[in-house]
CSV table of C-alpha atoms in Angstrom, one decimal:
chain,number,residue,atom,x,y,z
A,149,MET,CA,-56.2,233.9,142.9
A,150,ALA,CA,-59.6,232.5,142.2
A,151,ASN,CA,-60.7,230.4,139.2
A,152,GLU,CA,-57.4,228.5,138.9
A,153,THR,CA,-57.3,225.0,137.5
A,154,GLU,CA,-54.5,224.0,139.9
A,155,ILE,CA,-53.3,225.4,143.2
A,156,ASP,CA,-50.2,224.2,145.0
A,157,GLY,CA,-50.5,220.8,143.2
A,158,TYR,CA,-54.2,220.4,144.0
A,159,ARG,CA,-56.5,220.1,140.9
A,160,TYR,CA,-59.9,221.7,140.7
A,161,ILE,CA,-62.7,219.1,141.2
A,162,GLY,CA,-65.9,221.1,141.7
A,163,GLN,CA,-67.7,224.0,143.3
A,164,GLY,CA,-70.7,224.6,145.6
A,165,TYR,CA,-72.2,227.3,147.7
A,166,ASN,CA,-69.7,229.0,150.1
A,167,VAL,CA,-70.9,229.6,153.6
A,168,VAL,CA,-68.2,231.7,155.2
A,169,PRO,CA,-65.7,233.8,153.2
A,170,ILE,CA,-62.6,232.7,155.0
A,171,GLY,CA,-60.1,232.0,152.2
A,172,ARG,CA,-58.1,228.8,151.6
A,173,HIS,CA,-58.0,225.8,153.9
A,174,LYS,CA,-56.4,222.4,153.5
A,175,GLY,CA,-57.3,219.0,155.0
A,176,VAL,CA,-57.9,215.3,154.3
A,177,ALA,CA,-61.2,214.0,153.0
A,178,LEU,CA,-63.3,211.7,155.1
A,179,ASN,CA,-66.8,210.6,154.0
A,180,VAL,CA,-69.1,210.5,157.0
A,181,THR,CA,-72.4,208.8,156.3
A,182,ASP,CA,-73.4,207.3,159.6
A,183,PRO,CA,-73.2,208.2,163.3
A,184,LYS,CA,-70.7,205.5,164.1
A,185,GLN,CA,-68.1,207.1,161.8
A,186,MET,CA,-68.9,210.5,163.4
A,187,ILE,CA,-68.4,209.1,166.9
A,188,ALA,CA,-65.1,207.6,166.0
A,189,LEU,CA,-64.0,210.9,164.6
A,190,MET,CA,-65.3,212.8,167.6
A,191,LYS,CA,-63.0,210.8,169.8
A,192,ASP,CA,-59.9,211.9,167.9
A,193,PRO,CA,-59.6,215.7,168.4
A,194,GLN,CA,-56.4,216.0,166.4
A,195,LYS,CA,-57.8,214.1,163.4
A,196,ILE,CA,-60.9,216.3,163.4
A,197,LYS,CA,-58.8,219.4,163.0
A,198,GLU,CA,-57.1,217.8,159.9
A,199,THR,CA,-60.3,216.4,158.4
A,200,MET,CA,-62.5,217.7,155.7
A,201,VAL,CA,-65.8,216.0,156.3
A,202,VAL,CA,-67.7,215.0,153.2
A,203,THR,CA,-71.3,214.3,153.9
A,204,PRO,CA,-74.4,213.8,151.8
A,205,GLY,CA,-76.9,215.7,153.8
A,206,GLY,CA,-77.6,219.4,153.7
A,207,THR,CA,-79.1,219.7,157.2
A,208,THR,CA,-77.3,220.4,160.4
A,209,THR,CA,-78.8,217.4,162.2
A,210,PHE,CA,-76.2,214.9,161.1
A,211,VAL,CA,-72.9,216.8,161.4
A,212,ALA,CA,-73.8,219.4,164.0
A,213,PRO,CA,-71.7,217.9,166.9
A,214,LEU,CA,-68.6,217.9,164.6
A,215,LEU,CA,-68.9,221.7,164.2
A,216,TYR,CA,-68.2,222.1,167.9
A,217,LYS,CA,-64.8,220.4,167.3
A,218,LYS,CA,-63.8,222.7,164.5
A,219,PRO,CA,-63.0,220.3,161.6
A,220,ALA,CA,-60.7,221.5,158.8
A,221,GLY,CA,-63.8,221.8,156.6
A,222,ILE,CA,-67.2,220.4,155.7
A,223,ILE,CA,-68.4,219.6,152.2
A,224,THR,CA,-72.0,218.6,151.6
A,225,TYR,CA,-73.8,217.4,148.4
A,226,ALA,CA,-77.1,219.2,149.4
A,227,GLY,CA,-78.3,222.3,151.1
A,228,THR,CA,-77.7,226.0,150.9
A,229,PRO,CA,-76.0,228.6,153.1
A,230,ASP,CA,-79.5,229.9,153.9
A,231,SER,CA,-80.1,227.0,156.2
A,232,HIS,CA,-79.6,226.0,159.8
A,233,LEU,CA,-76.3,224.3,158.9
A,234,GLY,CA,-75.2,227.5,157.2
A,235,ILE,CA,-76.1,229.6,160.3
A,236,VAL,CA,-74.2,227.3,162.7
A,237,GLY,CA,-71.2,227.0,160.4
A,238,ARG,CA,-70.9,230.7,160.0
A,239,ASN,CA,-71.0,231.0,163.8
A,240,PHE,CA,-68.1,228.6,164.2
A,241,ARG,CA,-66.3,230.0,161.2
A,242,VAL,CA,-65.8,226.5,159.8
A,243,PRO,CA,-65.1,226.3,156.1
A,244,ILE,CA,-68.2,224.8,154.5
A,245,ILE,CA,-69.1,224.3,150.9
A,246,MET,CA,-72.6,223.1,150.3
A,247,THR,CA,-74.2,221.3,147.3
A,248,LEU,CA,-70.8,220.5,145.8
A,249,THR,CA,-71.1,219.7,142.1
A,250,LEU,CA,-68.2,217.5,141.2
A,251,GLU,CA,-66.6,217.8,137.8
A,252,GLY,CA,-64.5,215.0,136.4
A,253,ALA,CA,-65.0,212.8,139.4
A,254,GLU,CA,-67.9,210.9,140.9
A,255,SER,CA,-66.8,211.0,144.5
A,256,ILE,CA,-64.0,212.1,146.8
A,257,PRO,CA,-62.2,209.0,148.2
A,258,ASP,CA,-61.3,209.0,151.9
A,259,GLY,CA,-57.8,210.2,152.5
A,260,THR,CA,-57.7,212.5,149.5
A,261,PRO,CA,-55.8,215.7,150.3
A,262,LEU,CA,-58.2,218.6,149.7
A,263,LEU,CA,-58.0,222.4,149.4
A,264,MET,CA,-61.2,224.5,149.9
A,265,GLU,CA,-61.2,228.0,148.5
A,266,CYS,CA,-63.9,229.8,150.4
A,267,ASP,CA,-64.2,233.2,148.7
A,268,GLY,CA,-67.3,234.8,147.3
A,269,LYS,CA,-70.6,233.2,146.8
A,270,LEU,CA,-69.2,230.0,145.4
A,271,GLY,CA,-66.6,227.9,147.0
A,272,ARG,CA,-64.2,225.7,145.0
A,273,VAL,CA,-62.7,222.4,145.9
A,274,TYR,CA,-59.3,221.2,144.8
A,275,ALA,CA,-57.8,217.8,145.3
A,276,LYS,CA,-54.8,215.7,144.9
A,277,MET,CA,-56.6,212.8,143.0
A,278,GLU,CA,-57.2,211.4,139.6
A,279,VAL,CA,-59.6,213.6,137.6
A,280,LYS,CA,-61.0,212.8,134.1
A,281,ALA,CA,-59.1,214.6,131.4
A,282,GLY,CA,-60.5,217.8,130.2
A,283,ALA,CA,-63.2,218.0,132.9
A,284,GLN,CA,-61.5,220.2,135.4
A,285,GLN,CA,-61.8,223.8,134.3
A,286,ALA,CA,-62.6,226.1,137.2
A,287,PRO,CA,-65.4,228.5,136.1
A,288,ALA,CA,-65.6,232.1,136.9
A,289,ASP,CA,-67.6,233.1,140.0
A,290,GLN,CA,-71.3,233.4,139.2
A,291,SER,CA,-74.5,233.7,141.1
A,292,PRO,CA,-75.2,230.3,142.7
A,293,GLY,CA,-78.5,229.9,140.9
A,294,SER,CA,-76.8,230.1,137.5
A,295,THR,CA,-74.7,227.0,138.0
A,296,LEU,CA,-76.3,225.0,140.8
A,297,GLY,CA,-79.8,223.7,141.1
B,89,MET,CA,-93.4,203.5,176.2
B,90,LEU,CA,-91.1,205.9,177.9
B,91,THR,CA,-92.2,207.8,181.0
B,92,GLU,CA,-92.7,211.5,180.5
B,93,THR,CA,-89.4,212.3,182.3
B,94,GLU,CA,-87.5,209.7,180.2
B,95,PHE,CA,-89.0,211.1,177.0
B,96,LEU,CA,-88.1,214.7,177.9
B,97,VAL,CA,-84.5,213.7,178.7
B,98,PHE,CA,-83.9,211.4,175.7
B,99,ASN,CA,-85.7,213.9,173.4
B,100,ALA,CA,-83.3,216.6,174.5
B,101,VAL,CA,-80.4,214.2,173.5
B,102,TYR,CA,-82.1,213.3,170.3
B,103,LEU,CA,-82.7,217.0,169.3
B,104,LYS,CA,-79.2,218.2,170.2
B,105,LYS,CA,-77.4,214.9,169.1
B,106,MET,CA,-74.7,215.7,171.7
B,107,VAL,CA,-75.5,217.4,175.0
B,108,ALA,CA,-74.2,217.8,178.6
B,109,ALA,CA,-76.4,216.8,181.5
B,110,ALA,CA,-76.5,220.4,182.7
B,111,GLN,CA,-77.9,221.6,179.4
B,112,ILE,CA,-80.7,219.0,179.7
B,113,VAL,CA,-81.5,220.3,183.1
B,114,GLU,CA,-81.7,223.8,181.7
B,115,MET,CA,-83.8,222.7,178.6
B,116,THR,CA,-86.3,220.6,180.5
B,117,GLY,CA,-86.4,221.8,184.0
B,118,ILE,CA,-86.0,218.3,185.2
B,119,GLY,CA,-83.8,217.8,188.3
B,120,ALA,CA,-80.2,217.0,187.9
B,121,ASP,CA,-80.5,213.7,189.8
B,122,ASP,CA,-83.3,212.4,187.5
B,123,VAL,CA,-81.4,213.5,184.4
B,124,ALA,CA,-78.3,211.7,185.6
B,125,ARG,CA,-80.3,208.5,186.4
B,126,CYS,CA,-82.0,208.6,182.9
B,127,LEU,CA,-78.6,209.0,181.2
B,128,GLU,CA,-77.0,206.2,183.2
B,129,ASP,CA,-79.8,203.9,182.2
B,130,ALA,CA,-79.6,205.0,178.6
B,131,THR,CA,-75.9,204.4,178.5
B,132,THR,CA,-76.4,200.9,179.9
B,133,ARG,CA,-79.0,200.2,177.2
B,134,GLY,CA,-76.7,201.4,174.4
B,135,TRP,CA,-79.1,204.3,173.6
B,136,VAL,CA,-76.5,207.0,174.2
B,137,MET,CA,-72.7,207.1,174.4
B,138,ASP,CA,-70.8,208.9,177.1
B,139,MET,CA,-68.5,211.4,175.4
B,140,GLY,CA,-66.8,212.6,178.6
B,141,ALA,CA,-66.7,216.4,179.0
B,142,ASP,CA,-68.9,216.8,175.9
B,143,GLY,CA,-71.7,215.0,177.5
B,144,VAL,CA,-73.6,212.2,175.8
B,145,MET,CA,-74.3,211.5,172.1
B,146,VAL,CA,-77.4,209.8,170.8
B,147,LEU,CA,-76.9,206.4,169.2
B,148,ASP,CA,-79.1,204.7,166.6
B,149,ASP,CA,-81.0,202.6,169.2
B,150,GLY,CA,-81.7,205.7,171.3
B,151,ALA,CA,-82.9,207.7,168.4
B,152,ALA,CA,-85.2,204.7,167.5
B,153,GLU,CA,-86.7,204.7,171.0
B,154,VAL,CA,-87.4,208.4,170.8
B,155,LEU,CA,-89.0,208.1,167.4
B,156,LYS,CA,-91.1,205.2,168.6
B,157,HIS,CA,-92.4,207.3,171.5
B,158,TYR,CA,-93.3,210.2,169.1
B,159,ALA,CA,-95.1,207.8,166.8
B,160,GLU,CA,-97.1,206.3,169.7
B,161,ALA,CA,-97.8,209.6,171.6
B,162,TYR,CA,-98.8,211.7,168.6
B,163,VAL,CA,-101.1,209.5,166.5
B,164,GLN,CA,-103.9,212.0,166.8
B,165,GLN,CA,-101.8,215.0,166.0
B,166,ARG,CA,-100.4,213.3,162.8
B,167,GLN,CA,-104.0,212.9,161.6
B,168,ASP,CA,-105.2,216.4,162.5
B,169,PRO,CA,-105.6,218.7,159.5
B,170,ALA,CA,-105.3,221.7,161.8
B,171,MET,CA,-101.8,220.6,162.7
B,172,THR,CA,-100.8,220.2,159.1
B,173,ALA,CA,-102.2,223.6,158.3
B,174,TRP,CA,-100.3,225.0,161.3
B,175,TYR,CA,-97.1,223.5,160.0
B,176,HIS,CA,-97.5,225.0,156.5
B,177,GLY,CA,-97.8,228.4,158.2
B,178,PHE,CA,-94.7,227.7,160.2
B,179,GLU,CA,-92.7,226.8,157.0
B,180,ALA,CA,-93.2,230.4,155.7
B,181,LEU,CA,-92.2,231.9,159.0
B,182,ASN,CA,-89.2,229.6,159.2
B,183,MET,CA,-88.0,230.9,155.8
B,184,ARG,CA,-88.3,234.5,157.0
B,185,PHE,CA,-86.4,233.7,160.3
B,186,ILE,CA,-83.5,231.9,158.6
B,187,ALA,CA,-83.2,234.7,156.1
B,188,ALA,CA,-83.1,237.3,158.9
B,189,VAL,CA,-80.5,235.4,160.9
B,190,THR,CA,-78.4,234.9,157.8
B,191,GLN,CA,-78.6,238.6,157.1
B,192,TRP,CA,-77.7,239.4,160.7
B,193,GLN,CA,-74.6,237.2,160.5
B,194,GLU,CA,-73.4,238.5,157.2
B,195,SER,CA,-73.9,242.1,158.2
B,196,ASP,CA,-72.2,241.6,161.6
B,197,GLY,CA,-75.4,242.4,163.5
B,198,ASP,CA,-77.5,244.7,161.4
B,199,SER,CA,-80.2,246.2,163.6
B,200,THR,CA,-83.0,245.8,160.9
B,201,ALA,CA,-82.1,242.1,160.5
B,202,GLU,CA,-82.1,241.7,164.3
B,203,ARG,CA,-85.6,243.3,164.5
B,204,ARG,CA,-86.9,241.0,161.9
B,205,LEU,CA,-85.5,237.8,163.5
B,206,LEU,CA,-86.9,238.9,166.9
B,207,GLN,CA,-90.3,239.6,165.3
B,208,ALA,CA,-90.3,236.1,163.8
B,209,ALA,CA,-89.4,234.6,167.1
B,210,GLU,CA,-92.2,236.5,168.9
B,211,ARG,CA,-94.6,235.3,166.3
B,212,LEU,CA,-93.4,231.7,166.7
B,213,ALA,CA,-93.9,232.0,170.5
B,214,LYS,CA,-97.5,233.1,170.0
B,215,ASP,CA,-98.1,230.4,167.3
B,216,ILE,CA,-96.6,227.6,169.6
B,217,ALA,CA,-99.2,228.7,172.2
B,218,LEU,CA,-101.9,227.6,169.8
B,219,LEU,CA,-100.4,224.0,169.9
B,220,MET,CA,-100.1,223.8,173.7
B,221,PRO,CA,-103.6,222.4,174.4
B,222,SER,CA,-102.6,219.5,172.2
B,223,ILE,CA,-98.9,219.3,173.2
B,224,PRO,CA,-98.6,220.9,176.7
B,225,ARG,CA,-94.8,220.3,176.9
B,226,TYR,CA,-94.4,223.0,174.1
B,227,ALA,CA,-94.7,225.6,176.9
B,228,GLY,CA,-91.0,224.8,177.4
B,229,TYR,CA,-90.1,226.2,174.0
B,230,VAL,CA,-92.1,229.4,174.6
B,231,GLY,CA,-90.3,230.0,177.9
B,232,ARG,CA,-86.9,229.3,176.3
B,233,LEU,CA,-87.6,231.6,173.3
B,234,GLU,CA,-88.8,234.4,175.6
B,235,ARG,CA,-85.6,234.1,177.8
B,236,SER,CA,-83.3,234.1,174.8
B,237,MET,CA,-85.1,237.1,173.2
B,238,GLU,CA,-84.7,239.0,176.5
B,239,ARG,CA,-81.0,238.3,176.5
B,240,VAL,CA,-80.7,239.6,172.9
B,241,ASP,CA,-82.7,242.7,173.9
B,242,LEU,CA,-80.1,243.2,176.7
B,243,GLY,CA,-77.4,243.3,174.0
B,244,GLU,CA,-76.1,239.8,174.5
B,245,ARG,CA,-75.4,239.0,170.8
B,246,ASP,CA,-74.5,235.3,171.5
B,247,PHE,CA,-78.2,234.7,172.2
B,248,VAL,CA,-79.1,235.4,168.6
B,249,CYS,CA,-77.5,232.3,167.1
B,250,ASN,CA,-74.5,231.0,169.1
B,251,PRO,CA,-74.9,227.2,169.2
B,252,THR,CA,-73.1,227.0,172.6
B,253,VAL,CA,-75.8,228.9,174.5
B,254,ASP,CA,-79.6,228.6,174.5
B,255,SER,CA,-79.9,231.1,171.7
B,256,VAL,CA,-83.0,232.1,169.7
B,257,HIS,CA,-81.7,230.1,166.8
B,258,ASN,CA,-80.9,227.0,168.9
B,259,VAL,CA,-84.4,226.9,170.4
B,260,TRP,CA,-86.0,227.6,167.0
B,261,PHE,CA,-84.0,224.7,165.4
B,262,GLU,CA,-84.8,222.3,168.2
B,263,PHE,CA,-88.5,223.2,168.0
B,264,HIS,CA,-88.4,222.7,164.2
B,265,GLU,CA,-86.9,219.2,164.7
B,266,ASP,CA,-89.5,218.5,167.4
B,267,ILE,CA,-92.6,219.5,165.4
B,268,LEU,CA,-91.3,217.6,162.3
B,269,THR,CA,-91.0,214.5,164.4
B,270,VAL,CA,-94.4,215.0,166.0
B,271,LEU,CA,-95.9,215.1,162.5
B,272,GLY,CA,-93.7,212.3,161.2
B,273,ARG,CA,-92.2,214.6,158.5
B,274,LYS,CA,-88.7,214.7,157.1
B,275,ARG,CA,-86.8,218.0,157.2
B,276,ASP,CA,-85.9,219.7,153.9
B,277,THR,CA,-82.5,221.3,153.7
B,278,THR,CA,-83.5,224.5,155.6
């Protein structure tokens, strides 16, 4: 069910634009900010499948090769589904949430167990991590423009 | 400065980030032996990393060499107001194309969306021709766009936007990266 504060022990931490409506997916967070990290990940096919890549960019240029390896998910802090990354992600049917707005947390530490709920226009991210009290209330699904800049 | 052959090979790696030698041959029309020699040289220099069956991946030093070549080779183009005006026109066309491809995907191949994206691709092919006196290698993009559009016309849906073939979207995306780099511009999020 959508809009829950907690799912299977994962607590709501934020939402962003959903690229492909493909339901719930679980994985482990890995912040990928430079090509060396990406190359290390690319060399471990099993780890890729379990990894939810958290990346700052909203373009496909940085994370494109990872999509070919079907990561557990991709979370970006910029970009929209109407973009090249959105197009490529839809094609591979990889869970992608773009322009994530965190609520009650400033970042997602590496190794954090994540759950992505990819339904509707907005995708929600849940995590097994410390979240500031009172901040994690999953909002109702709205048009992206009403909640995200 | 890189030779023309080296630039075309390394630029293909730079644009795709990770690519197999056979794809570079298809993209550039350069012979397999020359491509293999360039990639071997680039691997030795630490410009690309051999990823086995996946091909090679561009490394920071390799990307820097390609960007240096662009900066040296396209000084005039970067100062040409006509090029800047051309790019502004392309931005509007790019928005229309991305919207049409997105609609095509979300509608599972709507024929109206397909017509719109092909119209945008035809328009881009004509617009690129305007740049060819200044950048002759852009003829390669026109040829690739035309071949991918033909495959879509023949009903091969993968050639709309499947990243694993030389699809219309793939060629478009690479051209967009290329013209941005020619002009020394940063990509926005589309």
